[in-house]
PDB file of C-alpha atoms in Angstrom:
ATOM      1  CA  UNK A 192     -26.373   4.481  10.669  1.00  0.00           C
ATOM      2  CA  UNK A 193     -23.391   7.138  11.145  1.00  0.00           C
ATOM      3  CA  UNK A 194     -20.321   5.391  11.655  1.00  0.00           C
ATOM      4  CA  UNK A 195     -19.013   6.074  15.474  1.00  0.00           C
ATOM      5  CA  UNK A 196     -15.245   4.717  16.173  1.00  0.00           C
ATOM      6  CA  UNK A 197     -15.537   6.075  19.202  1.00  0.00           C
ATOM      7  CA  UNK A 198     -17.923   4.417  20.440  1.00  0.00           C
ATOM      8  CA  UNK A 199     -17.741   1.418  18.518  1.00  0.00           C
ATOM      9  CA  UNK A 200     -14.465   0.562  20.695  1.00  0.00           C
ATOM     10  CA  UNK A 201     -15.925   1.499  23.958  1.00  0.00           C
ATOM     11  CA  UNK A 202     -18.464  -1.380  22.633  1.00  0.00           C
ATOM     12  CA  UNK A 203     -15.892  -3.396  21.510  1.00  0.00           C
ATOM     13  CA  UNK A 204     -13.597  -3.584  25.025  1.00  0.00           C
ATOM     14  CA  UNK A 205     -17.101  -4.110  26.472  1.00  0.00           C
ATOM     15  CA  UNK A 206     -17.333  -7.785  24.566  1.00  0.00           C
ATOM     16  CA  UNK A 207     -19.949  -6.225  22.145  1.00  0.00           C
ATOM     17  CA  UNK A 208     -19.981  -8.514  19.251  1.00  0.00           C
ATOM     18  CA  UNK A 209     -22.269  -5.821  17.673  1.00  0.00           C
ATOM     19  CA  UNK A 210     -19.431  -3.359  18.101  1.00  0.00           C
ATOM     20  CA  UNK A 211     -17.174  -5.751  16.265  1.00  0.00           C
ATOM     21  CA  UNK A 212     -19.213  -6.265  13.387  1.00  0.00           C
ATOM     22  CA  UNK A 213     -19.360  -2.773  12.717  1.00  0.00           C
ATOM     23  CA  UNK A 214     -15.760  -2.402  12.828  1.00  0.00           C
ATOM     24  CA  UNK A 215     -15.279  -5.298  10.853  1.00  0.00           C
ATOM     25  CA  UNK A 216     -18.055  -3.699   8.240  1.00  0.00           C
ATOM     26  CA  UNK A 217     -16.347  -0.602   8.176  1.00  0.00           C
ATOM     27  CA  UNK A 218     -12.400  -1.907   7.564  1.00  0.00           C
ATOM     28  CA  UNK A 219     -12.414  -5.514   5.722  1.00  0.00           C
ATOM     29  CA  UNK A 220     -12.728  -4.595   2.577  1.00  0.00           C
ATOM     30  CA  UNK A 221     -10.171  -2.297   2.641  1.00  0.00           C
ATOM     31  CA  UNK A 222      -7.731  -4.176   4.338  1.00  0.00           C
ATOM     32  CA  UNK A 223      -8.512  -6.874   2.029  1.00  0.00           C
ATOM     33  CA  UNK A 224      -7.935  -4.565  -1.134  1.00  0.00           C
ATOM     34  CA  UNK A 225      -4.475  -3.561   0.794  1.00  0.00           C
ATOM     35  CA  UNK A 226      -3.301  -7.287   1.218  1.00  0.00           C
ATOM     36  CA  UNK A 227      -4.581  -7.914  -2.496  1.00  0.00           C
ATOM     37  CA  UNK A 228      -2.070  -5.388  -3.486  1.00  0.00           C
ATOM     38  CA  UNK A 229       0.713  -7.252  -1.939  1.00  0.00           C
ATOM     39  CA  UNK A 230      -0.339 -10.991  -2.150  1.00  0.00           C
ATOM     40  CA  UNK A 231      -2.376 -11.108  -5.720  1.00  0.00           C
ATOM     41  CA  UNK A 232      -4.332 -14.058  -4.152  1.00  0.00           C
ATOM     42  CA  UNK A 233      -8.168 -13.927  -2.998  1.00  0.00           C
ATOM     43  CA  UNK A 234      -7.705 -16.392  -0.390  1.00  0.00           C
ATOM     44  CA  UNK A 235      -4.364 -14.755   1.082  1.00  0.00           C
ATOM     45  CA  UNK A 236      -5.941 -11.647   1.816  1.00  0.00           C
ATOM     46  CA  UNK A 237      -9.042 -13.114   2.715  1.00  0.00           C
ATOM     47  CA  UNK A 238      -7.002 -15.166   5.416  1.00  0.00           C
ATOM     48  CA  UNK A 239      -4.666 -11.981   6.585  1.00  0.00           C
ATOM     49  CA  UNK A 240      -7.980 -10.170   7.156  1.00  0.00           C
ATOM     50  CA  UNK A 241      -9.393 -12.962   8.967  1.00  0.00           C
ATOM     51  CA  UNK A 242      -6.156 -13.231  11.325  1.00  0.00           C
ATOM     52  CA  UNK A 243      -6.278  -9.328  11.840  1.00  0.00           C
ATOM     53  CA  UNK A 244     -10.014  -9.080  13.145  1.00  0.00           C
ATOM     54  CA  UNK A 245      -8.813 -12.003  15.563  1.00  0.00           C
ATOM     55  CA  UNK A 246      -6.313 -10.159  16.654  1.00  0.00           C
ATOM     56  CA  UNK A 247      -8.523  -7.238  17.026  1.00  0.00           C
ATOM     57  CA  UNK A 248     -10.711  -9.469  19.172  1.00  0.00           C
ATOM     58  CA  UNK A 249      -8.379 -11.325  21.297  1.00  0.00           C
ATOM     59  CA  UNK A 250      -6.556  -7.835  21.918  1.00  0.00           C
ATOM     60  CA  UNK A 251      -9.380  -5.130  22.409  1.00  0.00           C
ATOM     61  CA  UNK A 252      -8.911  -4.901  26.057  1.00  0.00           C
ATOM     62  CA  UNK A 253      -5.843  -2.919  25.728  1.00  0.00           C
ATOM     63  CA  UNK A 254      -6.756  -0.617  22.686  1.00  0.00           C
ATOM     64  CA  UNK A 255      -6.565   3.000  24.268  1.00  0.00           C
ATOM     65  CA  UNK A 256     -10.138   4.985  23.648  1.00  0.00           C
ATOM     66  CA  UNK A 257      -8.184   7.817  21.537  1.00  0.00           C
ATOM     67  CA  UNK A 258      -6.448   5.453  19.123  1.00  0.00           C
ATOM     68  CA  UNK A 259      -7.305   4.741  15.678  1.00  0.00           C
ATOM     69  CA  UNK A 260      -8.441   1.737  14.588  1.00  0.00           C
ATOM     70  CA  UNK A 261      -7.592   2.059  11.166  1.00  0.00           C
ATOM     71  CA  UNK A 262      -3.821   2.592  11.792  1.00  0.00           C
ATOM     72  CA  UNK A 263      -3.967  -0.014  14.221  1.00  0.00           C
ATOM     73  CA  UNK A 264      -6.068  -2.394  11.734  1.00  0.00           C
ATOM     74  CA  UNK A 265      -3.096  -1.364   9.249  1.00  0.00           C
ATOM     75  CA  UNK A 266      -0.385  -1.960  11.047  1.00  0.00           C
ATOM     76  CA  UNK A 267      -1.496  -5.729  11.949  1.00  0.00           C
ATOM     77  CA  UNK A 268      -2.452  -6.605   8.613  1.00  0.00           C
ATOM     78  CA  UNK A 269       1.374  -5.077   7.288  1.00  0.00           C
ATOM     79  CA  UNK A 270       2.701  -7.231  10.070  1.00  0.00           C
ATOM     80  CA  UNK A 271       1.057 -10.610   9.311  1.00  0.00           C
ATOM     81  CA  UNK A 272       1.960  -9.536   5.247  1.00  0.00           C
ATOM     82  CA  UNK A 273       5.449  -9.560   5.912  1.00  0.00           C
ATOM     83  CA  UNK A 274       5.264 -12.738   8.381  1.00  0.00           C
ATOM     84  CA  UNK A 275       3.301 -13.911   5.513  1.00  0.00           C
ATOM     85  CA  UNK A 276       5.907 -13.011   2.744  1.00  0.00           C
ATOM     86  CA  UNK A 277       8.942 -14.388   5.187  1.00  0.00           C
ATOM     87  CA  UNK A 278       7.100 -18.195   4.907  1.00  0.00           C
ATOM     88  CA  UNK A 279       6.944 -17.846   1.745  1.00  0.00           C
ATOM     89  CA  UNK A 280      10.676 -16.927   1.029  1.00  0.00           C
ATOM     90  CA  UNK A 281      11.587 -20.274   3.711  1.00  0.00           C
ATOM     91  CA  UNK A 282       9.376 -22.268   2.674  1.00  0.00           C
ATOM     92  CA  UNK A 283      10.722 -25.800   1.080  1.00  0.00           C
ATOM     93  CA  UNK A 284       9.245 -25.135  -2.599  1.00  0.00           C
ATOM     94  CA  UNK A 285      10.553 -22.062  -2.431  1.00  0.00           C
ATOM     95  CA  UNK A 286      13.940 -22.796  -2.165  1.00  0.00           C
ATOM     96  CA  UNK A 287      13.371 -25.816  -4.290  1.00  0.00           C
ATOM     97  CA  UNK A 288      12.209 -22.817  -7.045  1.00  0.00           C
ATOM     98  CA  UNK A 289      15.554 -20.302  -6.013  1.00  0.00           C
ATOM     99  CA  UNK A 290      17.616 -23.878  -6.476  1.00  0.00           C
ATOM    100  CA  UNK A 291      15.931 -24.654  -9.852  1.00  0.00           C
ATOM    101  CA  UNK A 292      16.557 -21.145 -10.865  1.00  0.00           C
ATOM    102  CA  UNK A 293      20.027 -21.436  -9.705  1.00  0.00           C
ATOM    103  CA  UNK A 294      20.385 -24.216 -12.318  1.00  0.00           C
ATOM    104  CA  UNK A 295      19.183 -22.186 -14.962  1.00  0.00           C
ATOM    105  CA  UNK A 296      22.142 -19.556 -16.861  1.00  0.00           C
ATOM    106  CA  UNK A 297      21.616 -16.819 -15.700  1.00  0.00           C
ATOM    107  CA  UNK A 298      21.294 -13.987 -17.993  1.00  0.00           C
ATOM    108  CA  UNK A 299      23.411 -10.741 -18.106  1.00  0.00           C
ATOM    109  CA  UNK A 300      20.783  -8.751 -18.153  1.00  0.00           C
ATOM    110  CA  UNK A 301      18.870 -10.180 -15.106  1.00  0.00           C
ATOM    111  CA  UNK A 302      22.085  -9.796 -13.075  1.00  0.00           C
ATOM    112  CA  UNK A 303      22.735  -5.916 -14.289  1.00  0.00           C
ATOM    113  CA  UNK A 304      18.745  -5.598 -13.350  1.00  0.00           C
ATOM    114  CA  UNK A 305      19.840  -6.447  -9.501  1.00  0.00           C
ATOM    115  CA  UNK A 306      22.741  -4.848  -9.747  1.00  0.00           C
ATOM    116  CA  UNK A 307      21.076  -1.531 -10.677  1.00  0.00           C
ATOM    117  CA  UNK A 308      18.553  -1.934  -7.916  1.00  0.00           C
ATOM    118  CA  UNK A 309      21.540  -2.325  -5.563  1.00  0.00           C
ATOM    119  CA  UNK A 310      23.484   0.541  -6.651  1.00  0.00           C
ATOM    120  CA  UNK A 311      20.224   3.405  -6.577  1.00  0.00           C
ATOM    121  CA  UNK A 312      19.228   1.522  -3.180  1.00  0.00           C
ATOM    122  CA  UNK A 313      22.971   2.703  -1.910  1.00  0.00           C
ATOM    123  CA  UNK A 314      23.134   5.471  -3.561  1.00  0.00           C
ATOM    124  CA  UNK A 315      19.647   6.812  -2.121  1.00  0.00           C
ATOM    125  CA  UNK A 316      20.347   5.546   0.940  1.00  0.00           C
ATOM    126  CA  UNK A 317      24.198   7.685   1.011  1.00  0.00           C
ATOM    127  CA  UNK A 318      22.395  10.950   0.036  1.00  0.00           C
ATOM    128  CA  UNK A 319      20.546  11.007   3.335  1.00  0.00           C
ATOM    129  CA  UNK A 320      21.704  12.449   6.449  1.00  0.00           C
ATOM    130  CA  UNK A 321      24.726  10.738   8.010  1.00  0.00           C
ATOM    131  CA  UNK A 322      22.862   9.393  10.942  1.00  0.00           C
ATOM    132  CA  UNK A 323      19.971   8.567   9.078  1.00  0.00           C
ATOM    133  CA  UNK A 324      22.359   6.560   6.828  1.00  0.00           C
ATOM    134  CA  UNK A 325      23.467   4.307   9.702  1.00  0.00           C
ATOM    135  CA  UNK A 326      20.534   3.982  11.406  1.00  0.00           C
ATOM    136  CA  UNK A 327      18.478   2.678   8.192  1.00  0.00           C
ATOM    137  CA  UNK A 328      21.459   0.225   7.226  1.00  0.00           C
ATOM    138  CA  UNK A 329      21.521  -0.923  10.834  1.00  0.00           C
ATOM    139  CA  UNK A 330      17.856  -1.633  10.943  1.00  0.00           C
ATOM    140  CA  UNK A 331      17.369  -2.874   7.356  1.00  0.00           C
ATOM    141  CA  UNK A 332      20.232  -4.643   6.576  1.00  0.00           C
ATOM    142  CA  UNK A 333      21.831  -5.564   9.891  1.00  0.00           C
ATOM    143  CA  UNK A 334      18.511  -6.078  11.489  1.00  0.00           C
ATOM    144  CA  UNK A 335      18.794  -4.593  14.582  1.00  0.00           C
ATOM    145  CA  UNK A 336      16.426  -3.363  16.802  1.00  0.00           C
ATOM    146  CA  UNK A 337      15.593   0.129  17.464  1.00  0.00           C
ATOM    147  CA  UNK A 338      16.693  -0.185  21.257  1.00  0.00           C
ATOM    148  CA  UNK A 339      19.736  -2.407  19.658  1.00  0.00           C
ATOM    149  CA  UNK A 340      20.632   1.304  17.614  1.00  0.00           C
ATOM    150  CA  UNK A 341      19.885   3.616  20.095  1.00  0.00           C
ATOM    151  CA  UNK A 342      22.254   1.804  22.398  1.00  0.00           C
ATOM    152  CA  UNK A 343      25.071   1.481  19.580  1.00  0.00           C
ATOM    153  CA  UNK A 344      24.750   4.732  18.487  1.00  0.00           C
ATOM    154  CA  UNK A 345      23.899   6.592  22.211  1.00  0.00           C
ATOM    155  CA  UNK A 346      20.960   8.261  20.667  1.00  0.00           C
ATOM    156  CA  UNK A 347      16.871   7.940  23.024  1.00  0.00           C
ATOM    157  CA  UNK A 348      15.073   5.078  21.303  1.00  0.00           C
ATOM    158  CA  UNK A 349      12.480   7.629  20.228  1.00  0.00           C
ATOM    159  CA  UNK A 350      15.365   9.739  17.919  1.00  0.00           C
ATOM    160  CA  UNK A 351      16.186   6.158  15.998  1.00  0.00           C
ATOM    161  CA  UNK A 352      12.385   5.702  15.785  1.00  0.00           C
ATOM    162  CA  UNK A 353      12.001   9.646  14.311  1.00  0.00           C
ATOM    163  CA  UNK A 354      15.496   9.289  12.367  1.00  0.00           C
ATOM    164  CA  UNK A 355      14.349   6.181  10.815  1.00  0.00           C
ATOM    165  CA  UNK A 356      10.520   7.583  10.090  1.00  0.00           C
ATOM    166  CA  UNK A 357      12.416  10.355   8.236  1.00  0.00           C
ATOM    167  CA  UNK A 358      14.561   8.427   6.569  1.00  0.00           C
ATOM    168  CA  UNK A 359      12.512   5.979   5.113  1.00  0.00           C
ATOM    169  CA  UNK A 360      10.065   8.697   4.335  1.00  0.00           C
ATOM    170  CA  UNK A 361      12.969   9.994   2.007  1.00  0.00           C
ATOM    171  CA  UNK A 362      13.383   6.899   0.947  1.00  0.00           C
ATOM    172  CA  UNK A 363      10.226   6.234  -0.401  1.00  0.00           C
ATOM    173  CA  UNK A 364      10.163   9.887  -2.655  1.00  0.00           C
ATOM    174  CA  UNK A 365      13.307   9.650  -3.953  1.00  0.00           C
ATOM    175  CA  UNK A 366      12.921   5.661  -5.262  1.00  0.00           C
ATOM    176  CA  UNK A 367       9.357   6.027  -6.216  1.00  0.00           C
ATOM    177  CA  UNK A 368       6.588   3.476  -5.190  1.00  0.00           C
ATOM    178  CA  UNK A 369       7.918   0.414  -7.434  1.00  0.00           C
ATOM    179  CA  UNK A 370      11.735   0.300  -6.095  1.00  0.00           C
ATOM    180  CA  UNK A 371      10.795   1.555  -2.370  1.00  0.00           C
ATOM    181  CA  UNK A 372       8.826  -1.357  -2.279  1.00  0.00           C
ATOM    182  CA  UNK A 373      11.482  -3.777  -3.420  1.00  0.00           C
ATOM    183  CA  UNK A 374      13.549  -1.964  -0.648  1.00  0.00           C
ATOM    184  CA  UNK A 375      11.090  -2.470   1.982  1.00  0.00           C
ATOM    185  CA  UNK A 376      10.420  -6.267   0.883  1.00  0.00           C
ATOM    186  CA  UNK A 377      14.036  -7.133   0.762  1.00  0.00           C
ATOM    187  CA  UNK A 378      15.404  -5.348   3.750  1.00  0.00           C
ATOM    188  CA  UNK A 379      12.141  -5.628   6.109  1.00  0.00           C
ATOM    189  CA  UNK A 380      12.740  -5.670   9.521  1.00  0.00           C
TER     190      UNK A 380
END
């Protein structure tokens, strides 16, 4: 059977749970191979994809005809990854883990490690464009909103969104796929 997206929302927004379990055929297994990337744990990803499909369900009402399911599916399952990666980084054993490690010397080289990262995160950042330069270090790092930036820097909410795109797009070539996504992990917004 040809695969229809199409018509497999128009199904879907019309309760069909046939329509669902097509779509849920056609993406789970790549949205669980995505959160594997990111969570290295079976059940993890098993549980994002799980939360995602709900969401597709509780929310297919309002999914537009034209749009994409697969960015949309995307999207959701990068949002409950980083909700997912924010409990981890408050939950109790892991600060009793950051306070243990705290304990611990810490070595010279660990510290220059960071350091480094710091430094070609600034320095990457400080090569793009000057408003591209605030606007990422306003969203990342002083976690504001991109209505929040517009408004600081009297720019449309859509330029910070196309500024930021751009930016981050640079980002990613010119710190490769390893350190953009330490960027992105420690200065998610």
């Amino acid at each position: 059977m040809e695969f229809n997206e199409t018509l497999l929302i128009s199904g879907l927004k019309q309760d069909s749970q046939e329509a669902f379990r097509q779509l849920y055929d056609h993406y789970a297994t790549r949205l669980f191979s995505f959160g594997m990337r990111y969570t290295h744990s079976k059940e993890k990803s098993e549980e994002l994809v799980e939360d995602t499909f709900v969401w597709l369900w509780t929310n297919r009402e309002h999914i537009l005809q034209h749009q994409s399911l697969h960015s949309i599916l995307f999207l959701r399952m990068r949002h409950y990854l980083i909700n997912a990666y924010r409990s981890t980084v408050n939950s109790p054993v892991f600060e009793d883990y950051v306070d243990y490690m705290g304990s611990l010397p810490c070595s010279t080289n660990d510290r220059l490690e960071y350091d480094d990262f710091v430094n070609m995160v600034n320095q990457a950042i400080d090569r793009l464009p000057d408003t591209q330069t605030k606007i990422v270090r306003m969203s990342r790092m002083d976690m504001m909103s991109n209505k929040e930036i517009a408004d600081a820097l009297g720019l449309k909410e859509q330029t910070v969104k196309n500024q930021l795109s751009l930016a981050l797009k640079s980002l990613r070539q010119s710190l490769g796929p390893t350190y953009f996504t330490l960027f992105f992990l420690f200065f998610v917004n």
